[in-house]
Amino acid sequence: MEDLIRRLHFLPKDPEQVVPYLETLAGDARKLENPKPLFVHIFQFFERYPDADLGMPGPLVHYLENQFPAYIDQLIMSLQRHPTYHTVWMLNRLLNCGEEVPRLDELEIMLRRAANHPQADDLCRETASSFISLREG
C-alpha cells in the first residue's frame, strides 16, 4: 500500500508515459486485499493533477469504478475539496446509473456545486455545467 501511495505522488513528465504508468499502478492496486484506504490517495492524485491527460476515462477511473460503491464517500469528499474533470466525469456516470447508486440526492447536489466551485478550473466547471444541461433536458 505504501508503495502505491508513494507512486500516486508522481506523474511522468512524458505525456506518452502517463497512461502506461497508471495502468501499471492500477494493476498493482487490484492485488490489494483491502483497497479502500487507497481511494483517498487516488482522489488526491486527481486533485493534484487536474490538467493532466490521465486517459479517457483512464486506468484509475476504471479501477475505482470496479470498486463500486465503496469509493463513493471518497468521491464526494474530493468533490467538496477540489472538483476536477475526472471526478465530475465519474460523478456524472454515477448519476446516469440511476436508483441503485447510494447517496444519489447528494450526488445531484455535488454536480451543481462543482459547476461553481472556487477550486475547480474552467474545464471542470464547463463540464459540470454541460452535464447539468443534459440532465435538465
Coordinates of C-alpha atoms in Angstrom, one line a residue:
M1 CA 0.0 0.0 0.0
E2 CA 2.8 2.5 0.9
D3 CA 4.5 2.0 -2.4
L4 CA 1.2 2.7 -4.3
I5 CA 0.6 5.8 -2.2
R6 CA 4.2 7.0 -3.0
R7 CA 3.7 6.3 -6.7
L8 CA 0.5 8.4 -6.7
H9 CA 2.7 11.5 -5.9
F10 CA 4.5 11.1 -9.2
L11 CA 3.4 11.8 -12.8
P12 CA 5.7 11.0 -15.7
K13 CA 6.9 14.1 -17.5
D14 CA 6.5 12.4 -20.9
P15 CA 2.7 12.5 -21.7
E16 CA 3.1 9.3 -23.7
Q17 CA 4.1 7.5 -20.4
V18 CA 1.3 8.7 -18.2
V19 CA -1.4 6.1 -19.2
P20 CA 1.0 3.1 -19.2
Y21 CA 2.3 4.3 -15.8
L22 CA -1.3 4.5 -14.4
E23 CA -2.2 1.1 -16.0
T24 CA 0.7 -0.5 -14.0
L25 CA -0.3 1.3 -10.9
A26 CA -4.0 0.3 -11.2
G27 CA -2.9 -3.3 -11.9
D28 CA -0.9 -3.3 -8.7
A29 CA -3.8 -1.8 -6.8
R30 CA -6.0 -4.7 -7.9
K31 CA -3.8 -7.0 -5.9
L32 CA -4.7 -5.3 -2.6
E33 CA -6.8 -7.3 -0.2
N34 CA -8.3 -4.2 1.2
P35 CA -8.1 -1.4 -1.3
K36 CA -10.4 1.1 0.4
P37 CA -7.6 3.1 2.2
L38 CA -6.1 3.8 -1.2
F39 CA -9.2 5.6 -2.6
V40 CA -8.5 8.9 -0.8
H41 CA -5.0 8.9 -2.3
I42 CA -6.3 8.3 -5.8
F43 CA -8.7 11.2 -5.5
Q44 CA -6.0 13.4 -4.1
F45 CA -3.9 12.4 -7.2
F46 CA -6.8 13.7 -9.4
E47 CA -6.8 16.9 -7.4
R48 CA -3.0 17.4 -7.7
Y49 CA -3.1 16.9 -11.5
P50 CA -6.4 18.4 -12.6
D51 CA -5.0 19.4 -16.0
A52 CA -3.1 16.1 -16.8
D53 CA -4.3 13.8 -19.5
L54 CA -4.9 10.7 -17.4
G55 CA -6.8 8.8 -20.1
M56 CA -10.4 8.6 -21.1
P57 CA -11.6 7.9 -18.6
G58 CA -8.2 6.3 -17.6
P59 CA -7.0 3.3 -15.7
L60 CA -7.5 4.9 -12.2
V61 CA -11.2 5.7 -13.0
H62 CA -11.7 2.2 -14.3
Y63 CA -10.1 0.8 -11.2
L64 CA -12.3 2.9 -8.9
E65 CA -15.4 2.1 -10.8
N66 CA -14.7 -1.6 -10.4
Q67 CA -14.8 -1.0 -6.6
F68 CA -18.4 0.4 -6.8
P69 CA -19.9 1.5 -4.4
A70 CA -17.0 1.6 -1.9
Y71 CA -15.4 4.7 -3.4
I72 CA -18.5 7.0 -3.3
D73 CA -17.7 8.6 0.1
Q74 CA -14.2 9.5 -1.1
L75 CA -15.6 10.8 -4.4
I76 CA -17.9 13.1 -2.5
M77 CA -15.2 14.3 -0.2
S78 CA -12.9 15.0 -3.2
L79 CA -15.7 16.9 -5.0
Q80 CA -16.1 19.1 -1.8
R81 CA -12.4 19.8 -1.7
H82 CA -11.4 20.3 -5.3
P83 CA -13.6 19.0 -8.2
T84 CA -11.7 18.0 -11.3
Y85 CA -12.7 17.0 -14.8
H86 CA -12.2 13.3 -13.9
T87 CA -14.2 13.5 -10.6
V88 CA -17.1 15.3 -12.3
W89 CA -17.0 12.8 -15.1
M90 CA -17.2 10.0 -12.5
L91 CA -20.0 11.7 -10.8
N92 CA -22.0 12.0 -14.0
R93 CA -21.5 8.4 -14.7
L94 CA -22.9 7.5 -11.3
L95 CA -25.9 9.8 -11.8
N96 CA -26.6 8.1 -15.1
C97 CA -26.7 4.7 -13.3
G98 CA -29.9 5.7 -11.5
E99 CA -31.6 4.4 -8.4
E100 CA -29.1 1.7 -7.4
V101 CA -26.5 4.3 -6.6
P102 CA -26.2 5.2 -2.9
R103 CA -26.5 8.9 -1.9
L104 CA -28.0 9.8 -5.2
D105 CA -29.6 13.0 -4.0
E106 CA -26.3 14.2 -2.5
L107 CA -24.5 13.4 -5.8
E108 CA -27.0 15.6 -7.7
I109 CA -26.2 18.4 -5.4
M110 CA -22.4 17.8 -5.8
L111 CA -22.8 18.2 -9.6
R112 CA -24.4 21.7 -9.2
R113 CA -21.7 22.7 -6.7
A114 CA -18.9 21.6 -9.0
A115 CA -20.2 24.0 -11.7
N116 CA -19.4 26.9 -9.4
H117 CA -16.7 25.5 -7.1
P118 CA -13.9 28.0 -6.4
Q119 CA -11.2 25.3 -6.6
A120 CA -12.5 23.9 -9.9
D121 CA -10.8 25.0 -13.1
D122 CA -12.7 26.3 -16.2
L123 CA -12.8 22.8 -17.8
C124 CA -14.3 21.3 -14.7
R125 CA -16.9 24.0 -14.3
E126 CA -17.8 23.8 -18.0
T127 CA -18.1 20.0 -17.9
A128 CA -20.3 20.1 -14.8
S129 CA -22.5 22.8 -16.4
S130 CA -22.8 20.8 -19.6
F131 CA -23.8 17.7 -17.6
I132 CA -26.4 19.7 -15.7
S133 CA -27.8 21.0 -19.0
L134 CA -28.0 17.4 -20.4
R135 CA -29.8 16.2 -17.2
E136 CA -32.3 19.0 -17.4
G137 CA -33.1 18.3 -20.9

